[in-house]
CSV table of N, CA and C in Angstrom, one decimal:
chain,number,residue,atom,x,y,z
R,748,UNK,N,2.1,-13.0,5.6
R,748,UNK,CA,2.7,-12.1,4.6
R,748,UNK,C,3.6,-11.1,5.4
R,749,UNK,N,4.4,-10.7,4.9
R,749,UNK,CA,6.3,-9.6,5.3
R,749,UNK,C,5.2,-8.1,5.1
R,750,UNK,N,5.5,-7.6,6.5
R,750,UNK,CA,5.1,-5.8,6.1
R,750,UNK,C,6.2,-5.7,5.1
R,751,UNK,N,6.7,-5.9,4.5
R,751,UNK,CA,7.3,-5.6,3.3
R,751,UNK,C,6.7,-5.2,2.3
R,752,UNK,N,5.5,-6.1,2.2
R,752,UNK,CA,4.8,-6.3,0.8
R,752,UNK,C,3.6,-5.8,1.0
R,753,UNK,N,3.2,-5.0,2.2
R,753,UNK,CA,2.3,-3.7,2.3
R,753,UNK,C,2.6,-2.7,2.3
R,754,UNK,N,2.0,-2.0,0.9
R,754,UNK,CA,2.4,-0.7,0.6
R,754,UNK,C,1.6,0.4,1.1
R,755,UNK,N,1.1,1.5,1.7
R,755,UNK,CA,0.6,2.6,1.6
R,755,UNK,C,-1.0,1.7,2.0
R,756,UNK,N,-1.0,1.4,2.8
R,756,UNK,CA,-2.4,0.3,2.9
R,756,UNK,C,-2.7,-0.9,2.1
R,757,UNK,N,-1.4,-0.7,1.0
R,757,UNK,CA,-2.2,-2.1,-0.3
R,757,UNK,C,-1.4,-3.4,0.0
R,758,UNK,N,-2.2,-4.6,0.0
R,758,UNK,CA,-1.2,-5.7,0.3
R,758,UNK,C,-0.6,-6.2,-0.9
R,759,UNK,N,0.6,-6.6,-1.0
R,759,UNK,CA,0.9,-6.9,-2.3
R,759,UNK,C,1.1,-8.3,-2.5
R,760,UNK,N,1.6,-8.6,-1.1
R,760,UNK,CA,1.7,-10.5,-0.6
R,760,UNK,C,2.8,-10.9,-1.8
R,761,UNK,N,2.5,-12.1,-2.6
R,761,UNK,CA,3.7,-12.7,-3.2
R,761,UNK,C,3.9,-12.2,-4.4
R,762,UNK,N,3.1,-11.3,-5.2
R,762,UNK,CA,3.1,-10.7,-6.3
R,762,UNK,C,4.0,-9.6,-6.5
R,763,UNK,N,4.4,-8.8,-5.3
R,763,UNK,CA,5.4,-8.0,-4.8
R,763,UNK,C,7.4,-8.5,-5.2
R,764,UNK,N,7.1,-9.6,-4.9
R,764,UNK,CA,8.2,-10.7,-4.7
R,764,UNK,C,8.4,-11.4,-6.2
R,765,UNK,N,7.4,-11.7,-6.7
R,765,UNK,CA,7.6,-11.9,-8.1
R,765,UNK,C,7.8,-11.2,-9.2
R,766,UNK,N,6.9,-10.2,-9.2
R,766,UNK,CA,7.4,-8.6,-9.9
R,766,UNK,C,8.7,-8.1,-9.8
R,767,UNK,N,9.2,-8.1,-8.5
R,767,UNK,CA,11.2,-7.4,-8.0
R,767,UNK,C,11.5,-8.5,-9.3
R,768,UNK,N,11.5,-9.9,-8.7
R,768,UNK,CA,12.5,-10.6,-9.6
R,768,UNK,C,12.5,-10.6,-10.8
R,769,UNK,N,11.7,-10.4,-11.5
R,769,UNK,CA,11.2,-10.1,-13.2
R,769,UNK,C,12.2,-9.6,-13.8
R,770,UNK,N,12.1,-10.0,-15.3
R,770,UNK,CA,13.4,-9.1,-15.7
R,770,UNK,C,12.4,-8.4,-17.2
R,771,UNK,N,13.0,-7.3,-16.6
R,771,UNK,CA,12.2,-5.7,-17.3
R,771,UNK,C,12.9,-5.2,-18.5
R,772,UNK,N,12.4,-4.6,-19.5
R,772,UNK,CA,11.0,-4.4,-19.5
R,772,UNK,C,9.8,-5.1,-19.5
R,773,UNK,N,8.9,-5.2,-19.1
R,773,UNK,CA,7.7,-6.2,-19.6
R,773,UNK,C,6.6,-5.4,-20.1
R,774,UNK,N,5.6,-6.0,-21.2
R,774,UNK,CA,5.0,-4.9,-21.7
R,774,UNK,C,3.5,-5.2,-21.3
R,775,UNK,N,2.8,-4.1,-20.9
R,775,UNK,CA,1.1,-4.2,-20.3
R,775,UNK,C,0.6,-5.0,-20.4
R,776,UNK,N,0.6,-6.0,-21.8
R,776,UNK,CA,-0.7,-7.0,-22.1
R,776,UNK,C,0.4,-8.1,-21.2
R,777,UNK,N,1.2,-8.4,-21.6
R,777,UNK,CA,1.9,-9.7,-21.1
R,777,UNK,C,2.0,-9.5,-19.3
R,778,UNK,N,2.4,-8.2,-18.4
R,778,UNK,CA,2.0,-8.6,-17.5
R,778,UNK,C,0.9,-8.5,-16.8
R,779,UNK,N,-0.6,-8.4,-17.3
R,779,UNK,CA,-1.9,-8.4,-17.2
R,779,UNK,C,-2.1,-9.6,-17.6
R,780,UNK,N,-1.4,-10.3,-18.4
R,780,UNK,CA,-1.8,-11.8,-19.0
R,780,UNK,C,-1.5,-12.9,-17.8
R,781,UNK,N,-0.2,-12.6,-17.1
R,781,UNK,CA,0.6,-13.2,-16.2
R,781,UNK,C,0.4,-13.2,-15.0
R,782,UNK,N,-0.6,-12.2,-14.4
R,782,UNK,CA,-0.6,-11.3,-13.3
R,782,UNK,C,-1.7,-10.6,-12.8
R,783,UNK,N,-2.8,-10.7,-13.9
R,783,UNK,CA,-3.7,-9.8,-13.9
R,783,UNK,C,-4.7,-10.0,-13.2
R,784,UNK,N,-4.7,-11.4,-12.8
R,784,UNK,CA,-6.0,-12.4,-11.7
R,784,UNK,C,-5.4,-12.0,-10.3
R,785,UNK,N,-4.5,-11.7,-10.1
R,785,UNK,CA,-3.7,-11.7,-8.4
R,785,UNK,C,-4.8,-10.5,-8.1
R,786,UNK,N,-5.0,-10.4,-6.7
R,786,UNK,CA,-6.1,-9.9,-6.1
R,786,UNK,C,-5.3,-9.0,-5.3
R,787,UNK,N,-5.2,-8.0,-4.8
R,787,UNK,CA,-4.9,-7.3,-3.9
R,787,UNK,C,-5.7,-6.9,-2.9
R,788,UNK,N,-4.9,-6.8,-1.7
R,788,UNK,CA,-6.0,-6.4,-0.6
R,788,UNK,C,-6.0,-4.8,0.2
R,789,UNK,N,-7.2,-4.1,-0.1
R,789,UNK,CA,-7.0,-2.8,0.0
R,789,UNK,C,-7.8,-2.7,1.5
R,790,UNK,N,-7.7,-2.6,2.6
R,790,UNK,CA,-8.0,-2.4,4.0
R,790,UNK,C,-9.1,-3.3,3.5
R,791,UNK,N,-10.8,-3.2,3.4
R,791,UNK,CA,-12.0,-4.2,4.0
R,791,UNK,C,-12.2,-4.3,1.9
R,792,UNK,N,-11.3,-3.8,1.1
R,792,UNK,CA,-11.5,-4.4,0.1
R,792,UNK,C,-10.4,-4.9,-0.7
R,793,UNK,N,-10.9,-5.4,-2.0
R,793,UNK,CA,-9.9,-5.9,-3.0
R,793,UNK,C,-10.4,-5.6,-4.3
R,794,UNK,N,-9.2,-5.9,-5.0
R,794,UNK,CA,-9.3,-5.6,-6.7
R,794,UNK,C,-8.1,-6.3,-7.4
R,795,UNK,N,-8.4,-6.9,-8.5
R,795,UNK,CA,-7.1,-7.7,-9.1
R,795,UNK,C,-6.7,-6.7,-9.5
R,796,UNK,N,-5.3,-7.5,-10.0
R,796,UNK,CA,-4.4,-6.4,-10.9
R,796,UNK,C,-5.1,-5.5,-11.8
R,797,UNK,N,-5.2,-6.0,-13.0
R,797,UNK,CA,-5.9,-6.0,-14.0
R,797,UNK,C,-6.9,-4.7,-13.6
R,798,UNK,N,-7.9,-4.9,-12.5
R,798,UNK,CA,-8.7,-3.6,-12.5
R,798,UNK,C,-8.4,-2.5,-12.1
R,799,UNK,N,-7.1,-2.6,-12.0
R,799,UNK,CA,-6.8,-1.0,-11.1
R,799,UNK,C,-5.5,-0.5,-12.5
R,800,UNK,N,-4.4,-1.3,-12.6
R,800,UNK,CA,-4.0,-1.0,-14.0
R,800,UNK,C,-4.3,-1.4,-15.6
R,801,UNK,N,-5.0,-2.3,-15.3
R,801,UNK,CA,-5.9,-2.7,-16.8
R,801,UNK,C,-6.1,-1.1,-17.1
R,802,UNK,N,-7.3,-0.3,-17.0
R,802,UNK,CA,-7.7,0.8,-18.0
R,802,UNK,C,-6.4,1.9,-18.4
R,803,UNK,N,-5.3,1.7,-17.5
R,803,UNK,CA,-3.7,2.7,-18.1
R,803,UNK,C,-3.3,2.1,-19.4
R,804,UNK,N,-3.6,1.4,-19.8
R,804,UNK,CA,-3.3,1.1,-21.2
R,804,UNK,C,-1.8,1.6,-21.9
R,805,UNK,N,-0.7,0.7,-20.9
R,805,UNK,CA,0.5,1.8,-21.0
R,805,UNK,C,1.3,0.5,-21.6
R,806,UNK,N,2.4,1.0,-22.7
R,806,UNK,CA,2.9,0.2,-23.6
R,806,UNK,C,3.9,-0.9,-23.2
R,807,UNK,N,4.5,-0.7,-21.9
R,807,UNK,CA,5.3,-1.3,-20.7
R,807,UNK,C,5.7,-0.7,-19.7
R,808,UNK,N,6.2,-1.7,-18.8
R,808,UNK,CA,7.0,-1.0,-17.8
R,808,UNK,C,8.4,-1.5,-17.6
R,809,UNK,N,9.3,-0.1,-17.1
R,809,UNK,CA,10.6,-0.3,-16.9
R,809,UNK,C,11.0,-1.5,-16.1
R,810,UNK,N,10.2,-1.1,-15.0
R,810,UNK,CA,10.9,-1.3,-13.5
R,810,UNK,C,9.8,-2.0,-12.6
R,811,UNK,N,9.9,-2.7,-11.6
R,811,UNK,CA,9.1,-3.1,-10.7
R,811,UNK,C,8.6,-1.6,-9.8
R,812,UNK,N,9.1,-0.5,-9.8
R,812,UNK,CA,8.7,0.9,-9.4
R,812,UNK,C,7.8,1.2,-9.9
R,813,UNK,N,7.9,1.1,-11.5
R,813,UNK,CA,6.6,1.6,-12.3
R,813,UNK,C,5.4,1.5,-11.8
R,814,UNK,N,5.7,-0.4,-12.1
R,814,UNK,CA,4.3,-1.3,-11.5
R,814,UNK,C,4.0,-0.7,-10.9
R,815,UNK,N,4.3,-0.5,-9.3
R,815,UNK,CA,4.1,-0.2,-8.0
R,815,UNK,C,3.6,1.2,-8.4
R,816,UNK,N,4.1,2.4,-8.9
R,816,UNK,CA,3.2,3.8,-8.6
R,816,UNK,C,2.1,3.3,-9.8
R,817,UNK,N,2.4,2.5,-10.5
R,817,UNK,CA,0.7,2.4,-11.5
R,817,UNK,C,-0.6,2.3,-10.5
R,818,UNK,N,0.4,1.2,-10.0
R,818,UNK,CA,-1.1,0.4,-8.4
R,818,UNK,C,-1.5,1.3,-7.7
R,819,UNK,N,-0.6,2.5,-6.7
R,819,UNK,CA,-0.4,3.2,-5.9
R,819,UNK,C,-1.3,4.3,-6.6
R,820,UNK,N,-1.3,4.8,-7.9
R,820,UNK,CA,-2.0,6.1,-8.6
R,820,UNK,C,-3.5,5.6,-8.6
R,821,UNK,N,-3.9,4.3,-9.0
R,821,UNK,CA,-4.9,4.2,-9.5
R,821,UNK,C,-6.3,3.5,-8.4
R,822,UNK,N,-5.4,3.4,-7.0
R,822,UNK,CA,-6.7,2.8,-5.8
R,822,UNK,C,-7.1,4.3,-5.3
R,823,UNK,N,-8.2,3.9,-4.9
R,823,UNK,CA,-8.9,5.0,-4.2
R,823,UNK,C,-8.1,5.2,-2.8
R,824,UNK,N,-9.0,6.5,-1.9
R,824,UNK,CA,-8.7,7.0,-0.8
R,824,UNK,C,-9.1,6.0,0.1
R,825,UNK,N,-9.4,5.2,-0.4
R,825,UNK,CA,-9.7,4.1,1.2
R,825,UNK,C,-9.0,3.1,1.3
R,826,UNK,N,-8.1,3.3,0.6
R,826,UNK,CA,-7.1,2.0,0.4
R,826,UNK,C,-5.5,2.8,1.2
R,827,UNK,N,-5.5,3.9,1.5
R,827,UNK,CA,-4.3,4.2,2.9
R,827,UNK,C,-5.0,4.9,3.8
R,828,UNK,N,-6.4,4.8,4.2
R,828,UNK,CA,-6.9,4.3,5.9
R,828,UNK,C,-7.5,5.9,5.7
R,829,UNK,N,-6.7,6.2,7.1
R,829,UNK,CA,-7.9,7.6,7.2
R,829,UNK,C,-6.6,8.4,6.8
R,830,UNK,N,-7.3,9.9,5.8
R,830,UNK,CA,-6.1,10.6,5.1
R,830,UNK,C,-5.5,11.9,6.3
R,831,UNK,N,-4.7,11.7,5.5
R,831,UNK,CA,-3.8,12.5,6.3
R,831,UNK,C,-3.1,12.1,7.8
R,832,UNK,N,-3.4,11.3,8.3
R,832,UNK,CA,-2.8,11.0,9.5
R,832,UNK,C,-1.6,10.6,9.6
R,833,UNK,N,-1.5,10.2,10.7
R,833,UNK,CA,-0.1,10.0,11.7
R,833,UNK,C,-0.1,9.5,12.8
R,834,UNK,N,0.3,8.7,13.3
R,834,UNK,CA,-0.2,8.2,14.9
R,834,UNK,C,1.1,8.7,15.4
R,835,UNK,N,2.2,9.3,14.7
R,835,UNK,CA,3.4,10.0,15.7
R,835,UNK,C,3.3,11.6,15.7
R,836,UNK,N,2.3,12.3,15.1
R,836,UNK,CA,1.4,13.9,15.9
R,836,UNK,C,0.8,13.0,17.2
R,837,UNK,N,1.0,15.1,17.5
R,837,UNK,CA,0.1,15.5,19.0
R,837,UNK,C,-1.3,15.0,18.6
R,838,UNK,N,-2.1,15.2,19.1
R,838,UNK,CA,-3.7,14.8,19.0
R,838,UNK,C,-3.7,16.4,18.5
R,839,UNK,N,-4.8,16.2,17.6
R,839,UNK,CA,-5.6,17.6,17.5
R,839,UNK,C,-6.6,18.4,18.6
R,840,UNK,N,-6.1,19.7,18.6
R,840,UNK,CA,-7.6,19.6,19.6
R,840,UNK,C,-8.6,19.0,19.6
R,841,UNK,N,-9.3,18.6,20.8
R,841,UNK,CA,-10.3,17.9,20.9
R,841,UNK,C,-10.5,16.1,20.7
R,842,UNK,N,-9.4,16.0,20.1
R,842,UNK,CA,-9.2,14.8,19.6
R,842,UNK,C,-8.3,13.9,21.1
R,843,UNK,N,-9.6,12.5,21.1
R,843,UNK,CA,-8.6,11.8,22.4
R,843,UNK,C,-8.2,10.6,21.7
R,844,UNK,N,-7.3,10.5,22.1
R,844,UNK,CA,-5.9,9.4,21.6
R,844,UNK,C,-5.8,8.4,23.1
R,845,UNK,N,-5.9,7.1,23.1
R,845,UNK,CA,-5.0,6.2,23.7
R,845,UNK,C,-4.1,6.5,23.7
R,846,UNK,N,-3.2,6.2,24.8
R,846,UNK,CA,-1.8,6.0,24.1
R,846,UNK,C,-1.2,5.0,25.0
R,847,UNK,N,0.1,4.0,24.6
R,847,UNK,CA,0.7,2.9,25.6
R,847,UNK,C,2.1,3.2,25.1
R,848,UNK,N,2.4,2.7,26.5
R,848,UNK,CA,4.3,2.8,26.6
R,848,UNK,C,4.3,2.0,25.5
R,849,UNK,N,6.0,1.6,25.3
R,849,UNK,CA,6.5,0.5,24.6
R,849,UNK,C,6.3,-0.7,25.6
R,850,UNK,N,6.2,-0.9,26.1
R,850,UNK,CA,5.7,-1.9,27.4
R,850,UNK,C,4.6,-2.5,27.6
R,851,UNK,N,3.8,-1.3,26.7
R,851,UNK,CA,2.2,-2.1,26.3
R,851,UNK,C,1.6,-1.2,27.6
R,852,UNK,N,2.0,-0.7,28.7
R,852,UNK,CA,1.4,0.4,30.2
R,852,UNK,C,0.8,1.5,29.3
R,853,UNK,N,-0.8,1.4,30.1
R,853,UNK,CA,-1.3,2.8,29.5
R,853,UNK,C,-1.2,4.2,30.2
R,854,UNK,N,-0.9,5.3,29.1
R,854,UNK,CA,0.0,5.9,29.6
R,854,UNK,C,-1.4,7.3,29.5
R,855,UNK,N,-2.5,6.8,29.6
R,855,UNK,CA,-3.5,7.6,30.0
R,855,UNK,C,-3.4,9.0,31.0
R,856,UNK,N,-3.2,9.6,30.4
R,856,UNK,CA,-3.7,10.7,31.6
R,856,UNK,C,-2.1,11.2,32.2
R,857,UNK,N,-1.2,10.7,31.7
R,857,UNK,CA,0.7,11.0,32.3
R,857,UNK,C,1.3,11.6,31.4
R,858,UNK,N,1.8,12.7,31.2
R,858,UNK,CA,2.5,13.5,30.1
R,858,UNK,C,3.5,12.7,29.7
R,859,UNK,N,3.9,12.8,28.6
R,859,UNK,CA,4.8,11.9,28.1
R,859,UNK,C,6.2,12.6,27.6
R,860,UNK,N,7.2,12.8,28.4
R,860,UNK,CA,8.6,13.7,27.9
R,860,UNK,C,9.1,12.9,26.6
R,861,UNK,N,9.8,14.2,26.1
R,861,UNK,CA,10.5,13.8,24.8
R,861,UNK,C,12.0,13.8,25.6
């Protein structure tokens, strides 16, 4: 599957790809009817369509956007990893970080110029 089709930690795989091409509007029950078994994969879990927008009970959607912030609004905080981070910040105090060149050389213990 294309990092394309991983959103914000959620996988979207081919369902991503079939939703863009859709032609919109589509209304809740029909794409829950069409769609609603596809399984997403949220880091060490999953959840079909259906259970993450199933309970919005929303009369349609415009756009393949919609879809996407429906999904995006309604997974929990474990599904974009640990919150708030960045692996392109400093380390926090206290906080030790690996780090490797682009070369894959670890760059352990060598200041790194910008």
């Amino acid at each position: 599957m294309s990092e394309d089709s991983r959103e914000l930690g959620i996988e979207l795989g081919d369902l991503q790809a079939a939703l863009e091409d859709h032609d919109y509007p589509i209304e809740h029950d029909t794409l829950l009817e069409n769609h609603g078994d596809v399984e997403l994969e949220m880091g060490e879990e999953t959840a079909t369509l259906e259970e993450l927008i199933g309970p919005l009970n929303e009369d349609e959607y415009a756009s393949y956007d919609e879809i996407e912030q429906a999904v995006m609004n309604m997974v929990s905080d474990e599904a974009i990893g640990r919150k708030h981070y960045s692996d392109r910040t400093p380390p926090a105090p206290g906080e030790e970080r690996e780090e490797e060149s682009p070369s894959g050389e670890d760059l352990e213990g060598k200041q790194e110029s910008f």
